[in-house]
Amino acid sequence: VTRHKVSAAAPSLHSTSPSPPPPLGIWDLVYRTQQHADFDTLYSLPSHSKHWRLTRWTAPAKMTRNKAAQAQPRILAVDCEMCHTTKGPRELLGVSVVNCDGKTLLRALVQPRGRVLDLKTHITGVTEQDLQVVTTSCHQLQDQIRKLCTEGPDTVLVGHSLHHDLTALRLDHRLIIDTALLYKYKGLDKCTPSLADLAERVAEFPIRSNTEVHSSTEDALATMKVIQHALKHGIQPLEAPEIRVPKEQLCRLFMHRVPAGTTEAQITALFSSSEAAPLPSTILGPTWRAGSTLGSAEVEFASVDAANLAFKHLKCHAQVHKDVRGRPQKGVLLPLQSTLSSAEDLRVDETQKVKLSTIIVLIRKNACHGGLMFH
């Protein structure tokens, strides 16, 4: 099997500095994406399901590797706008496709599948008035992108967490490059850098601020610039950004994987197992996303020291670990109550019986050592 070498060449015994890494080709980046430990999980798309479409290229990884020494393919960057409808929380709302010259080949809104529950206008910038003049269907948009993918002998789609976009499009195209699978922070292998961070620090192409709405065209262009930088300069792990968490957040512990129906009293009880542990002053939540049975809550204490002490005394179901950003986290058993009313139970006791069960919820600090968001 012919394959490009992606590791740096061995330095000369007489050299005083390491040789620069050899330039990468597009097939190298395709191969690297496919070699990521999460690739098969993220990109095992249900392409034979209803409403899904296949492009011409759905080759398995082993076929792609054979192409390493051949001519470089065309690359197209894709980014989607999504909204929440009765069909799901990530339904297609719009898409942009940008080529390697930065030219926008396609920018369109579609009529989402299902009844719209939330256009997420604060993120997408799309309003109900915008949709009133839109006649394009998701199926028609699929055809347009499939046509773009077949205009050359080989077309590679690139994006950041591209599986979300392909799922929204209901489109299976196996030749892809995912910048979220190419880059990582040093010492934080499971933490995915954001596109905004990659665009600014790798490609020197700052995109929107936190107060600006999302632009699928800008994000597609940013992804393309990150890919072009990787092709020219190689890929290196990034230093984690030195972002400090606001002091008011340090007084809180974040609780997630909270089952639906959990009460504030149940959450408070988790922190009452030790007399030395301070009790929460406020519980924000819990809240659950539409269609989800697991939610989250923020547990606030009187001070940073009180929050740290409460975390210290939490009874941990397993060893204390760190989340993807390096923040200390514990798995804690949350007792649940479920009512049994079967005929057998009623014969034993004429009243309804209560069965106690438990579920593991995760509680973490909002910062790493020294108040840093990453460590």
mmCIF file of C-alpha atoms in Angstrom, residues 88-246:
data_model
loop_
_atom_site.group_PDB
_atom_site.id
_atom_site.type_symbol
_atom_site.label_atom_id
_atom_site.label_comp_id
_atom_site.label_asym_id
_atom_site.label_seq_id
_atom_site.Cartn_x
_atom_site.Cartn_y
_atom_site.Cartn_z
ATOM 1 C CA GLY A 88 -35.301 17.103 16.274
ATOM 2 C CA PRO A 89 -33.031 19.741 17.871
ATOM 3 C CA ARG A 90 -30.539 19.879 14.964
ATOM 4 C CA GLU A 91 -32.682 20.135 11.851
ATOM 5 C CA LEU A 92 -31.238 21.720 8.720
ATOM 6 C CA LEU A 93 -31.959 25.429 8.283
ATOM 7 C CA GLY A 94 -29.244 26.522 5.850
ATOM 8 C CA VAL A 95 -25.854 25.637 4.411
ATOM 9 C CA SER A 96 -22.770 27.277 2.914
ATOM 10 C CA VAL A 97 -20.167 25.647 0.689
ATOM 11 C CA VAL A 98 -16.818 27.361 0.037
ATOM 12 C CA ASN A 99 -14.006 26.235 -2.302
ATOM 13 C CA CYS A 100 -10.248 26.442 -1.738
ATOM 14 C CA ASP A 101 -10.120 29.910 -3.328
ATOM 15 C CA GLY A 102 -12.532 31.236 -0.735
ATOM 16 C CA LYS A 103 -15.360 31.505 -3.260
ATOM 17 C CA THR A 104 -18.858 30.752 -1.990
ATOM 18 C CA LEU A 105 -20.307 28.070 -4.265
ATOM 19 C CA LEU A 106 -23.549 27.647 -2.386
ATOM 20 C CA ARG A 107 -25.365 29.620 0.291
ATOM 21 C CA ALA A 108 -28.996 28.813 0.891
ATOM 22 C CA LEU A 109 -31.750 28.560 3.468
ATOM 23 C CA VAL A 110 -34.240 25.691 3.419
ATOM 24 C CA GLN A 111 -37.645 24.997 4.832
ATOM 25 C CA PRO A 112 -36.833 22.827 7.862
ATOM 26 C CA ARG A 113 -38.408 19.409 8.283
ATOM 27 C CA GLY A 114 -41.172 19.472 10.876
ATOM 28 C CA ARG A 115 -42.800 22.350 12.717
ATOM 29 C CA VAL A 116 -40.272 24.911 13.916
ATOM 30 C CA LEU A 117 -39.984 25.153 17.702
ATOM 31 C CA ASP A 118 -36.942 27.426 17.870
ATOM 32 C CA LEU A 119 -35.079 29.091 14.999
ATOM 33 C CA LYS A 120 -32.252 29.906 17.454
ATOM 34 C CA THR A 121 -32.194 33.375 15.941
ATOM 35 C CA HIS A 122 -29.640 34.568 18.504
ATOM 36 C CA ILE A 123 -27.233 32.039 16.973
ATOM 37 C CA THR A 124 -28.332 31.712 13.346
ATOM 38 C CA GLY A 125 -29.603 35.241 12.731
ATOM 39 C CA VAL A 126 -32.516 33.686 10.803
ATOM 40 C CA THR A 127 -36.015 35.010 11.534
ATOM 41 C CA GLU A 128 -39.523 33.838 10.668
ATOM 42 C CA GLN A 129 -39.679 36.618 8.064
ATOM 43 C CA ASP A 130 -36.557 35.211 6.381
ATOM 44 C CA LEU A 131 -38.221 31.809 6.009
ATOM 45 C CA GLN A 132 -41.397 33.211 4.464
ATOM 46 C CA VAL A 133 -39.686 33.606 1.077
ATOM 47 C CA VAL A 134 -37.767 30.299 1.219
ATOM 48 C CA THR A 135 -39.051 27.542 -1.066
ATOM 49 C CA THR A 136 -36.011 25.227 -1.187
ATOM 50 C CA SER A 137 -36.526 21.840 0.493
ATOM 51 C CA CYS A 138 -33.922 19.760 2.281
ATOM 52 C CA HIS A 139 -34.156 17.198 -0.525
ATOM 53 C CA GLN A 140 -33.389 19.841 -3.163
ATOM 54 C CA LEU A 141 -30.411 21.063 -1.170
ATOM 55 C CA GLN A 142 -29.093 17.499 -0.910
ATOM 56 C CA ASP A 143 -29.169 17.279 -4.705
ATOM 57 C CA GLN A 144 -27.246 20.540 -5.055
ATOM 58 C CA ILE A 145 -24.475 19.368 -2.741
ATOM 59 C CA ARG A 146 -24.324 15.933 -4.351
ATOM 60 C CA LYS A 147 -23.847 17.669 -7.710
ATOM 61 C CA LEU A 148 -20.953 19.712 -6.278
ATOM 62 C CA CYS A 149 -19.391 16.500 -4.961
ATOM 63 C CA THR A 150 -19.440 14.860 -8.405
ATOM 64 C CA GLU A 151 -18.057 17.696 -10.514
ATOM 65 C CA GLY A 152 -14.501 16.361 -10.142
ATOM 66 C CA PRO A 153 -12.946 12.898 -9.951
ATOM 67 C CA ASP A 154 -12.536 13.143 -6.174
ATOM 68 C CA THR A 155 -14.092 15.700 -3.838
ATOM 69 C CA VAL A 156 -13.246 15.889 -0.146
ATOM 70 C CA LEU A 157 -15.640 17.704 2.163
ATOM 71 C CA VAL A 158 -14.028 19.542 5.072
ATOM 72 C CA GLY A 159 -15.584 20.945 8.210
ATOM 73 C CA HIS A 160 -15.341 21.288 11.968
ATOM 74 C CA SER A 161 -17.256 18.451 13.665
ATOM 75 C CA LEU A 162 -18.544 17.763 10.167
ATOM 76 C CA HIS A 163 -20.644 14.789 11.312
ATOM 77 C CA HIS A 164 -23.198 17.260 12.709
ATOM 78 C CA ASP A 165 -23.478 18.968 9.318
ATOM 79 C CA LEU A 166 -23.727 15.703 7.372
ATOM 80 C CA THR A 167 -26.375 14.460 9.793
ATOM 81 C CA ALA A 168 -28.394 17.663 9.365
ATOM 82 C CA LEU A 169 -28.035 17.316 5.581
ATOM 83 C CA ARG A 170 -28.788 13.576 5.807
ATOM 84 C CA LEU A 171 -25.886 13.088 3.442
ATOM 85 C CA ASP A 172 -23.237 10.356 3.534
ATOM 86 C CA HIS A 173 -19.914 11.350 1.967
ATOM 87 C CA ARG A 174 -17.002 9.299 3.269
ATOM 88 C CA LEU A 175 -14.127 11.386 1.919
ATOM 89 C CA ILE A 176 -13.921 14.027 4.622
ATOM 90 C CA ILE A 177 -11.452 16.031 6.698
ATOM 91 C CA ASP A 178 -12.587 17.042 10.174
ATOM 92 C CA THR A 179 -10.503 19.763 11.819
ATOM 93 C CA ALA A 180 -11.999 18.786 15.182
ATOM 94 C CA LEU A 181 -10.241 15.406 14.830
ATOM 95 C CA LEU A 182 -6.926 16.832 13.594
ATOM 96 C CA TYR A 183 -6.076 19.290 16.357
ATOM 97 C CA LYS A 184 -5.862 18.933 20.125
ATOM 98 C CA TYR A 185 -4.507 20.762 23.153
ATOM 99 C CA LYS A 186 -1.289 19.565 24.777
ATOM 100 C CA GLY A 187 -2.094 17.211 27.633
ATOM 101 C CA LEU A 188 -5.834 17.320 26.875
ATOM 102 C CA ASP A 189 -6.303 14.623 24.268
ATOM 103 C CA LYS A 190 -10.089 14.515 24.641
ATOM 104 C CA CYS A 191 -10.634 18.271 24.554
ATOM 105 C CA THR A 192 -11.617 19.567 21.123
ATOM 106 C CA PRO A 193 -10.450 23.094 20.249
ATOM 107 C CA SER A 194 -13.268 25.288 19.005
ATOM 108 C CA LEU A 195 -13.298 26.465 15.402
ATOM 109 C CA ALA A 196 -12.963 30.053 16.658
ATOM 110 C CA ASP A 197 -9.792 29.106 18.535
ATOM 111 C CA LEU A 198 -8.326 27.250 15.540
ATOM 112 C CA ALA A 199 -9.224 30.051 13.147
ATOM 113 C CA GLU A 200 -7.530 32.698 15.271
ATOM 114 C CA ARG A 201 -4.501 30.813 16.558
ATOM 115 C CA VAL A 202 -3.733 28.522 13.605
ATOM 116 C CA ALA A 203 -4.981 30.376 10.536
ATOM 117 C CA GLU A 204 -4.776 33.924 11.978
ATOM 118 C CA PHE A 205 -8.323 34.446 10.744
ATOM 119 C CA PRO A 206 -10.424 35.744 13.670
ATOM 120 C CA ILE A 207 -14.115 35.031 13.312
ATOM 121 C CA ARG A 208 -17.163 36.282 15.200
ATOM 122 C CA SER A 209 -17.083 37.394 18.811
ATOM 123 C CA ASN A 210 -19.335 35.808 21.437
ATOM 124 C CA THR A 211 -21.916 38.536 20.860
ATOM 125 C CA GLU A 212 -22.223 38.048 17.106
ATOM 126 C CA VAL A 213 -24.521 35.612 15.346
ATOM 127 C CA HIS A 214 -23.182 32.550 13.581
ATOM 128 C CA SER A 215 -22.363 32.774 9.874
ATOM 129 C CA SER A 216 -22.129 29.458 8.075
ATOM 130 C CA THR A 217 -20.194 31.095 5.226
ATOM 131 C CA GLU A 218 -17.638 32.600 7.597
ATOM 132 C CA ASP A 219 -17.241 29.297 9.453
ATOM 133 C CA ALA A 220 -16.800 27.347 6.213
ATOM 134 C CA LEU A 221 -14.142 29.828 5.088
ATOM 135 C CA ALA A 222 -12.409 29.638 8.479
ATOM 136 C CA THR A 223 -12.297 25.839 8.250
ATOM 137 C CA MET A 224 -10.817 26.055 4.765
ATOM 138 C CA LYS A 225 -8.088 28.412 5.994
ATOM 139 C CA VAL A 226 -7.236 26.049 8.870
ATOM 140 C CA ILE A 227 -6.927 23.173 6.382
ATOM 141 C CA GLN A 228 -4.731 25.232 4.065
ATOM 142 C CA HIS A 229 -2.457 26.121 6.988
ATOM 143 C CA ALA A 230 -2.189 22.420 7.903
ATOM 144 C CA LEU A 231 -1.277 21.525 4.316
ATOM 145 C CA LYS A 232 1.491 24.121 4.270
ATOM 146 C CA HIS A 233 2.839 23.992 7.828
ATOM 147 C CA GLY A 234 1.760 20.636 9.267
ATOM 148 C CA ILE A 235 -0.231 20.025 12.438
ATOM 149 C CA GLN A 236 1.033 20.640 15.957
ATOM 150 C CA PRO A 237 -0.772 20.368 19.314
ATOM 151 C CA LEU A 238 -1.893 23.714 20.694
ATOM 152 C CA GLU A 239 -1.166 25.167 24.087
ATOM 153 C CA ALA A 240 -4.408 25.335 26.057
ATOM 154 C CA PRO A 241 -5.691 28.922 26.149
ATOM 155 C CA GLU A 242 -4.994 30.755 29.408
ATOM 156 C CA ILE A 243 -8.562 31.774 30.113
ATOM 157 C CA ARG A 244 -9.530 32.489 33.706
ATOM 158 C CA VAL A 245 -12.996 31.671 34.953
ATOM 159 C CA PRO A 246 -14.923 34.647 36.436
#
